[in-house]
Short mmCIF file of N, CA and C in Angstrom, two decimals:
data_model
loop_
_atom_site.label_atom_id
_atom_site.label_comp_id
_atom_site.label_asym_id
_atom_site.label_seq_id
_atom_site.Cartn_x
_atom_site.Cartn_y
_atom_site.Cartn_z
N UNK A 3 0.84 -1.20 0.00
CA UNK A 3 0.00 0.00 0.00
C UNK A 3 0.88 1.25 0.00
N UNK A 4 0.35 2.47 -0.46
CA UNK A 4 1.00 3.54 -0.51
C UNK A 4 0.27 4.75 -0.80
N UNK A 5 0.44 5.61 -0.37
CA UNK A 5 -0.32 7.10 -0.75
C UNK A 5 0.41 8.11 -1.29
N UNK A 6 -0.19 9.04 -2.47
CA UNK A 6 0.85 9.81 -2.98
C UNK A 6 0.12 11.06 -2.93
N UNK A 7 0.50 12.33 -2.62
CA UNK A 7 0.22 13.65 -2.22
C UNK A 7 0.45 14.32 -3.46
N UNK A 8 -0.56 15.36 -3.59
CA UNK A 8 0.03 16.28 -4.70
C UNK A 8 0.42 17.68 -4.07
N UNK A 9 1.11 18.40 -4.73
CA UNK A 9 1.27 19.45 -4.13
C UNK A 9 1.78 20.53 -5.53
N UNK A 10 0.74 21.31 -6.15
CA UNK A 10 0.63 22.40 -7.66
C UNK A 10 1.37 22.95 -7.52
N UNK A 11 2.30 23.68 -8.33
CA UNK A 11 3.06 24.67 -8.39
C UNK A 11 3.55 25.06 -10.04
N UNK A 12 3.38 26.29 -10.55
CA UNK A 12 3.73 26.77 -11.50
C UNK A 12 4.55 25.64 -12.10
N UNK A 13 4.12 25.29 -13.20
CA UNK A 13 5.29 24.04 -14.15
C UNK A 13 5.59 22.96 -13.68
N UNK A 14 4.79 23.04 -12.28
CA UNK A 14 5.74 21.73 -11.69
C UNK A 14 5.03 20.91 -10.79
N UNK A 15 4.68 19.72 -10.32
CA UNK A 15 4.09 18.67 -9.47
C UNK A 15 4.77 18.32 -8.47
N UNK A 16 4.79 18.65 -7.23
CA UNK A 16 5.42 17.63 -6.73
C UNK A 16 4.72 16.71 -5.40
N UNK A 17 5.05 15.75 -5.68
CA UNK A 17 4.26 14.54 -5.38
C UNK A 17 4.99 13.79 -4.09
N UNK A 18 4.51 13.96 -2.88
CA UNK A 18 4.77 12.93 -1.64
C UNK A 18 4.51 11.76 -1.80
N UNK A 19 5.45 10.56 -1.28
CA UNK A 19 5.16 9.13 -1.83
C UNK A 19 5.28 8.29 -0.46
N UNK A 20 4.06 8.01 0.17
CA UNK A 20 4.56 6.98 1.59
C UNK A 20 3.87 5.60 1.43
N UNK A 21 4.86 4.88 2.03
CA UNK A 21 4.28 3.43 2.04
C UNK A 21 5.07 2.61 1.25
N UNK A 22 5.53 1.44 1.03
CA UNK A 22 5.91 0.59 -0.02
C UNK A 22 6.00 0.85 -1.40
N UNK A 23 6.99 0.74 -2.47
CA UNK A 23 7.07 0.89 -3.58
C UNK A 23 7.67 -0.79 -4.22
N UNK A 24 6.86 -1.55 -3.79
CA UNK A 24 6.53 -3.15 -4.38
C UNK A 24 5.80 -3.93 -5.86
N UNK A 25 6.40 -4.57 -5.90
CA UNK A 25 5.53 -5.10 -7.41
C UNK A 25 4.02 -5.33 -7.55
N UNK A 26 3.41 -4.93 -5.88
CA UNK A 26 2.13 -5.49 -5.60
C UNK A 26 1.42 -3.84 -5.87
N UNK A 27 2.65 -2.68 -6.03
CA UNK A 27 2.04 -1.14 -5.99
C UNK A 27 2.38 -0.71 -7.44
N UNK A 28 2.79 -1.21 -8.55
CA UNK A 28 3.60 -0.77 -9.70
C UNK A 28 2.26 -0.14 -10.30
N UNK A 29 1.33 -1.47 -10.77
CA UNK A 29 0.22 -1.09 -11.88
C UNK A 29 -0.12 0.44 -11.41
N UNK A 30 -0.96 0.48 -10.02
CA UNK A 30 -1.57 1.64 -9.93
C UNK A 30 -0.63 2.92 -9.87
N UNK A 31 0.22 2.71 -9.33
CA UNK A 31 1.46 3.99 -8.89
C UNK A 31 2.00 4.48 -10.20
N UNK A 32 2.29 3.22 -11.54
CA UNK A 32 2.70 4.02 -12.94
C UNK A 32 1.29 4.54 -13.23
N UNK A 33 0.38 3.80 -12.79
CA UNK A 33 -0.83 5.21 -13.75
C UNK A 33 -0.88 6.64 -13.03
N UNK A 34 -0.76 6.53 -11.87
CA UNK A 34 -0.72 7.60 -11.28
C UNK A 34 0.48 8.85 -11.64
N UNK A 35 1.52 8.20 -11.57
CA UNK A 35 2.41 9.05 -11.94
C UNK A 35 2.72 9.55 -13.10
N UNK A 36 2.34 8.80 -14.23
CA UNK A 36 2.37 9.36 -15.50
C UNK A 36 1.00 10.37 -15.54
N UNK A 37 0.02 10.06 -15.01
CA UNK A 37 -0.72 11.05 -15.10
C UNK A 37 -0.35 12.12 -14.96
N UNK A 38 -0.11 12.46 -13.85
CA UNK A 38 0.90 13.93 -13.09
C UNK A 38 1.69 14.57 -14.00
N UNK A 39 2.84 13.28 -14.55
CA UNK A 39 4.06 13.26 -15.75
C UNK A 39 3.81 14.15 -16.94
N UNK A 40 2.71 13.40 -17.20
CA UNK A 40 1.62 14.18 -18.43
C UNK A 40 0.67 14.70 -18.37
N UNK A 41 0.14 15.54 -17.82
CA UNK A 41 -0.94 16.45 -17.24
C UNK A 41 -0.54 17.63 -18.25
N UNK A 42 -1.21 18.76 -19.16
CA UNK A 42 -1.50 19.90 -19.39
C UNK A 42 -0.50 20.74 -18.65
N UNK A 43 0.30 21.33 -19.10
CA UNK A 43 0.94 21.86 -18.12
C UNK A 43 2.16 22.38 -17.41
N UNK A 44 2.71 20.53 -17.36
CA UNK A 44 3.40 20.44 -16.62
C UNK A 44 4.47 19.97 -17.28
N UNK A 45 5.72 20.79 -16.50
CA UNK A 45 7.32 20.95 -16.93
C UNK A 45 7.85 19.75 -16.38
N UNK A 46 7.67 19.59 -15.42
CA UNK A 46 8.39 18.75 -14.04
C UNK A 46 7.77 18.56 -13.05
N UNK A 47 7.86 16.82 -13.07
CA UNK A 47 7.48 16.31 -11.32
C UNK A 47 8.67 16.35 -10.81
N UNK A 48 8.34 16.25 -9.72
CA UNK A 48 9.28 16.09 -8.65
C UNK A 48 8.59 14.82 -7.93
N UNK A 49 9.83 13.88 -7.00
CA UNK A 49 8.96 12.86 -6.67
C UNK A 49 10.01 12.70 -5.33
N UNK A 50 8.97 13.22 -3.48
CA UNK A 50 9.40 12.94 -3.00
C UNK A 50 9.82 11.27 -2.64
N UNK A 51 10.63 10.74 -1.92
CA UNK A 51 11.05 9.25 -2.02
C UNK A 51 11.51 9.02 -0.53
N UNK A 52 11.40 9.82 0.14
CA UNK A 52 11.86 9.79 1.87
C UNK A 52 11.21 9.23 3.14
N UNK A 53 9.98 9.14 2.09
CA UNK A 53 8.78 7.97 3.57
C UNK A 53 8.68 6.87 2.70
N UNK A 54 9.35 6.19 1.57
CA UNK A 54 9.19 5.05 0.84
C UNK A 54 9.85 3.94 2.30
N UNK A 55 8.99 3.11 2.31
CA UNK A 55 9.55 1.82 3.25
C UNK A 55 10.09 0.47 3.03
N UNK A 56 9.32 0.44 1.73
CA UNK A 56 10.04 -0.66 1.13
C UNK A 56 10.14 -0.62 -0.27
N UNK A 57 10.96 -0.99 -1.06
CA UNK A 57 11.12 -0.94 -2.75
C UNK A 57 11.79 -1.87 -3.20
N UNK A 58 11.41 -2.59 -4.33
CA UNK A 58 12.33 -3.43 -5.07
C UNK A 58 12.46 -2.91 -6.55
N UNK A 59 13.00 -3.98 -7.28
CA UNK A 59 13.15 -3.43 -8.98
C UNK A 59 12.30 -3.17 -9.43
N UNK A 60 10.94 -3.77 -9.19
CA UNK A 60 10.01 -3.67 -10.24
C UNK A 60 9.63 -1.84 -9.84
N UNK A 61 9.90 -1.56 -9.04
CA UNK A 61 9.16 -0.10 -8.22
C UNK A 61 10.32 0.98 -9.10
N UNK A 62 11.41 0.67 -9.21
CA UNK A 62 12.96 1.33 -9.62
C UNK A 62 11.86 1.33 -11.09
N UNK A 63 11.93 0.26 -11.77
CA UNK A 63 11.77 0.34 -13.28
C UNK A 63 10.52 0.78 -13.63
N UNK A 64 9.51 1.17 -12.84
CA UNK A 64 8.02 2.82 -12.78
C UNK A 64 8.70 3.62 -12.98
N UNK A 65 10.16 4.15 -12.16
CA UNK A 65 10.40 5.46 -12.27
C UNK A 65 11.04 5.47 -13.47
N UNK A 66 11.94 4.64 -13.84
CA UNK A 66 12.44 4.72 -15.47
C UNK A 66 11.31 5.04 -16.38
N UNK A 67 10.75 4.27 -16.45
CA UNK A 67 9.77 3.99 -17.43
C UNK A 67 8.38 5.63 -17.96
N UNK A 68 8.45 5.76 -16.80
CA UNK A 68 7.77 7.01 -16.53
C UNK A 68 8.57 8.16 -17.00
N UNK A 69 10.07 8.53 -16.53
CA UNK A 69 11.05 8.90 -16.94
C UNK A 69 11.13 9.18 -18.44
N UNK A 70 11.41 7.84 -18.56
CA UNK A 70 11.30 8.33 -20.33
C UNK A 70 10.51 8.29 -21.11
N UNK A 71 8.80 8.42 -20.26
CA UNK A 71 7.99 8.67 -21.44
C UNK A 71 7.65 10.07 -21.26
N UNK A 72 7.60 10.76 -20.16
CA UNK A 72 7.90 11.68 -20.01
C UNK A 72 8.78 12.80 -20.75
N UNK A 73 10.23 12.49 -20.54
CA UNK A 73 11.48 12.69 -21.79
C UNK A 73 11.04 13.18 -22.94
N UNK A 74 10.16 12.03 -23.54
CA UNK A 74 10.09 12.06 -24.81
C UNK A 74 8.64 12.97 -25.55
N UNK A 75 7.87 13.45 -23.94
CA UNK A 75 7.58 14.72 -24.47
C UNK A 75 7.12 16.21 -23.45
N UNK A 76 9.16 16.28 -23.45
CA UNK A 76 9.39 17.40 -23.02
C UNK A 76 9.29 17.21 -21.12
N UNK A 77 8.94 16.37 -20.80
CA UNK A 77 8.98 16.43 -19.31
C UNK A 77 9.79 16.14 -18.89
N UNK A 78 10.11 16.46 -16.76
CA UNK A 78 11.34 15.62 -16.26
C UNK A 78 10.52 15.52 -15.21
N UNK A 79 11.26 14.00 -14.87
CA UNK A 79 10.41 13.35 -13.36
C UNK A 79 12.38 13.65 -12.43
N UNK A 80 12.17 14.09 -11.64
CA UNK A 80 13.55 14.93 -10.26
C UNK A 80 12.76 13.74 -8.96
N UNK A 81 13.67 12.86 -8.73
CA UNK A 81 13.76 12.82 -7.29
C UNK A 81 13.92 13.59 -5.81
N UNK A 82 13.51 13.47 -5.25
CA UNK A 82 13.81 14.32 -3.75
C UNK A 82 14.06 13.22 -2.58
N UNK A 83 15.23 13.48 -1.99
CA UNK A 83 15.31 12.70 -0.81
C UNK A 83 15.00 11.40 -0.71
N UNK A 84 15.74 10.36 -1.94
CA UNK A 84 15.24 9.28 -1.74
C UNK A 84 15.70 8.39 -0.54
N UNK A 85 14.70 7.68 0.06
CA UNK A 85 15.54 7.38 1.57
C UNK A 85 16.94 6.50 1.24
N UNK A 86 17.28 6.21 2.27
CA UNK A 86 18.69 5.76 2.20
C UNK A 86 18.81 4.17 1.10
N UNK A 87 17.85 3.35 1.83
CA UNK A 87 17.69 2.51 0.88
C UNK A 87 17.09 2.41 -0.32
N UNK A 88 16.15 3.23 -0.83
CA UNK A 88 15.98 3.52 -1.92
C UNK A 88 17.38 4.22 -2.62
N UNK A 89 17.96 4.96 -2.29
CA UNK A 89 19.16 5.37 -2.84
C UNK A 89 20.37 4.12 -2.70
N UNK A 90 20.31 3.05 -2.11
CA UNK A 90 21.33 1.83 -2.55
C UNK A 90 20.83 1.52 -3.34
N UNK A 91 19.36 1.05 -3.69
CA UNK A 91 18.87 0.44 -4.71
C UNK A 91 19.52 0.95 -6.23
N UNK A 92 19.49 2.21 -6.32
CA UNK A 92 19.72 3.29 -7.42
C UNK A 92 20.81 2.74 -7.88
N UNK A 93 21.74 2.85 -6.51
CA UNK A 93 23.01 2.49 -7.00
C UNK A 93 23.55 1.49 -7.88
N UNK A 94 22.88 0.25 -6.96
CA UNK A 94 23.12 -1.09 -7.31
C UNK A 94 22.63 -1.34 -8.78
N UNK A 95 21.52 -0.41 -9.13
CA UNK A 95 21.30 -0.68 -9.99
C UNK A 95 21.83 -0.18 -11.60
N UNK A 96 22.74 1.06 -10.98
CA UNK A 96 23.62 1.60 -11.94
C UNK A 96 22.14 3.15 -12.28
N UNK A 97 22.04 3.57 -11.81
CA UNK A 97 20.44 4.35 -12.25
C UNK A 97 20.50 5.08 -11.63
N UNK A 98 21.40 5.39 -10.54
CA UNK A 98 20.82 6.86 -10.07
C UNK A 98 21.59 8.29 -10.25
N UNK A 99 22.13 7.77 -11.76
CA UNK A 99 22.73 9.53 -12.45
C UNK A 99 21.27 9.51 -13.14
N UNK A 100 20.54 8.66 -13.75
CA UNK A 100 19.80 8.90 -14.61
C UNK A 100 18.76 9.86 -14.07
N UNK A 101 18.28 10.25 -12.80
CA UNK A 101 17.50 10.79 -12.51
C UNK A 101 18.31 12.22 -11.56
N UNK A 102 17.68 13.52 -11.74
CA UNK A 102 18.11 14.82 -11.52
C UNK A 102 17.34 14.61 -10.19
N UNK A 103 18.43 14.78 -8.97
CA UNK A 103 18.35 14.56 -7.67
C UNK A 103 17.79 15.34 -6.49
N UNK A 104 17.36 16.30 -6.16
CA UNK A 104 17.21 17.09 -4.80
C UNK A 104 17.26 16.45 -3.05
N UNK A 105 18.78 16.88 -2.80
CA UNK A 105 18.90 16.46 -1.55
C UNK A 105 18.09 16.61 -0.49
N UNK A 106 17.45 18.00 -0.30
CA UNK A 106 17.27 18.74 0.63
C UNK A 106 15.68 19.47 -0.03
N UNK A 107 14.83 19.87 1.68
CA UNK A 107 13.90 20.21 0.96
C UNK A 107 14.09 21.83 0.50
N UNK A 108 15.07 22.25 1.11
CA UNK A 108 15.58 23.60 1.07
C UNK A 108 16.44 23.50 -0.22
N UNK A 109 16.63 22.49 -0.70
CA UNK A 109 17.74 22.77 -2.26
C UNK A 109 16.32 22.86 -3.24
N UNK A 110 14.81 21.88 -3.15
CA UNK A 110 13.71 22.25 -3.62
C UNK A 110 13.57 23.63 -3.59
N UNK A 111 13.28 24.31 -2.44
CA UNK A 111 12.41 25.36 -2.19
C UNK A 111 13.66 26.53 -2.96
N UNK A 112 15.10 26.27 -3.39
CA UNK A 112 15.43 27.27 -4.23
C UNK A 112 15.29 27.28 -5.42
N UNK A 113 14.72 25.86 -5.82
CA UNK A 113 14.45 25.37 -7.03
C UNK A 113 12.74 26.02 -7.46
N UNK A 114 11.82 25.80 -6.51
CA UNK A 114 10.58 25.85 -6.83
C UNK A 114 10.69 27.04 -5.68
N UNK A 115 10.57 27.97 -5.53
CA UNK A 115 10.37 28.70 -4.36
C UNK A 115 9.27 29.07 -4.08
N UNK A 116 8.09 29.02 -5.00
CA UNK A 116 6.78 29.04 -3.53
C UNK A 116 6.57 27.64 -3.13
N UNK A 117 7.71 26.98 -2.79
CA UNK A 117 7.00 25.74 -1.76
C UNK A 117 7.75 25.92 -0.34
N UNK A 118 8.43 27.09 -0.52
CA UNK A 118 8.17 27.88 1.13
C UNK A 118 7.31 28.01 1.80
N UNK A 119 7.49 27.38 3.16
CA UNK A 119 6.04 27.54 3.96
C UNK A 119 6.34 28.65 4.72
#
C-alpha cells in the first residue's frame, strides 16, 4: 500500500510518496504518476522518495519507465530525498545519475520557491 500527495506549483508537481514501492504497488502507482508526468501543463514532477519503506526493482523500473515517457515529451520526473535505501537500490542498480536529484527540501524550495512555507 501507498499514498501519494500532490502538491501544484507553477510548471511543476510535486508529489509525496509513503508506504511501499513493491511489485504489488507498480500497476496503480505508474498510472498515477504518468498522469501527473503528463498532465496539461506540466514541466516537471518532482517525486518525494523519503517515507518510501520498502522498494524493489520492479518499483525502480516505474520510475524509469515514466522517466522516459515523459522525456520524450518534453517532461522531467527529479527525485527528492530518496531514503537511504531507496538510494542503494539506485546504486546497485547503476540508475541513479539517470534521474536529476534534490537532496534537501531547502535545495527544492530554491528550485521551486513558492513551496516555502
Amino acid at each position: 500500500m501507498f499514498e501519494l500527495k500532490a502538491e501544484s506549483h507553477t510548471n511543476v508537481t510535486v508529489l509525496r510518496y509513503s508506504g511501499n514501492l513493491l511489485i504489488t504497488d507498480v500497476a496503480e502507482f505508474s498510472k498515477q504518476l504518468e498522469d501527473y508526468l503528463l498532465a496539461p501543463g506540466i514541466r516537471e514532477v518532482v517525486l518525494d522518495l523519503s517515507h518510501v519503506e520498502k522498494v524493489d526493482t520492479s518499483g525502480l523500473g516505474v520510475l524509469v519507465s515514466a522517466s522516459t515517457k515523459g522525456r520524450g515529451r518534453g517532461r522531467r520526473l527529479v527525485l527528492l530525498m530518496p531514503a537511504p535505501h531507496v538510494a542503494e537500490l539506485l546504486r546497485k542498480a547503476e540508475i541513479e545519475g539517470f534521474f536529476p536529484t534534490f537532496e534537501s527540501e531547502e535545495e527544492l524550495k530554491g528550485y521551486i520557491p513558492d513551496t516555502a512555507e
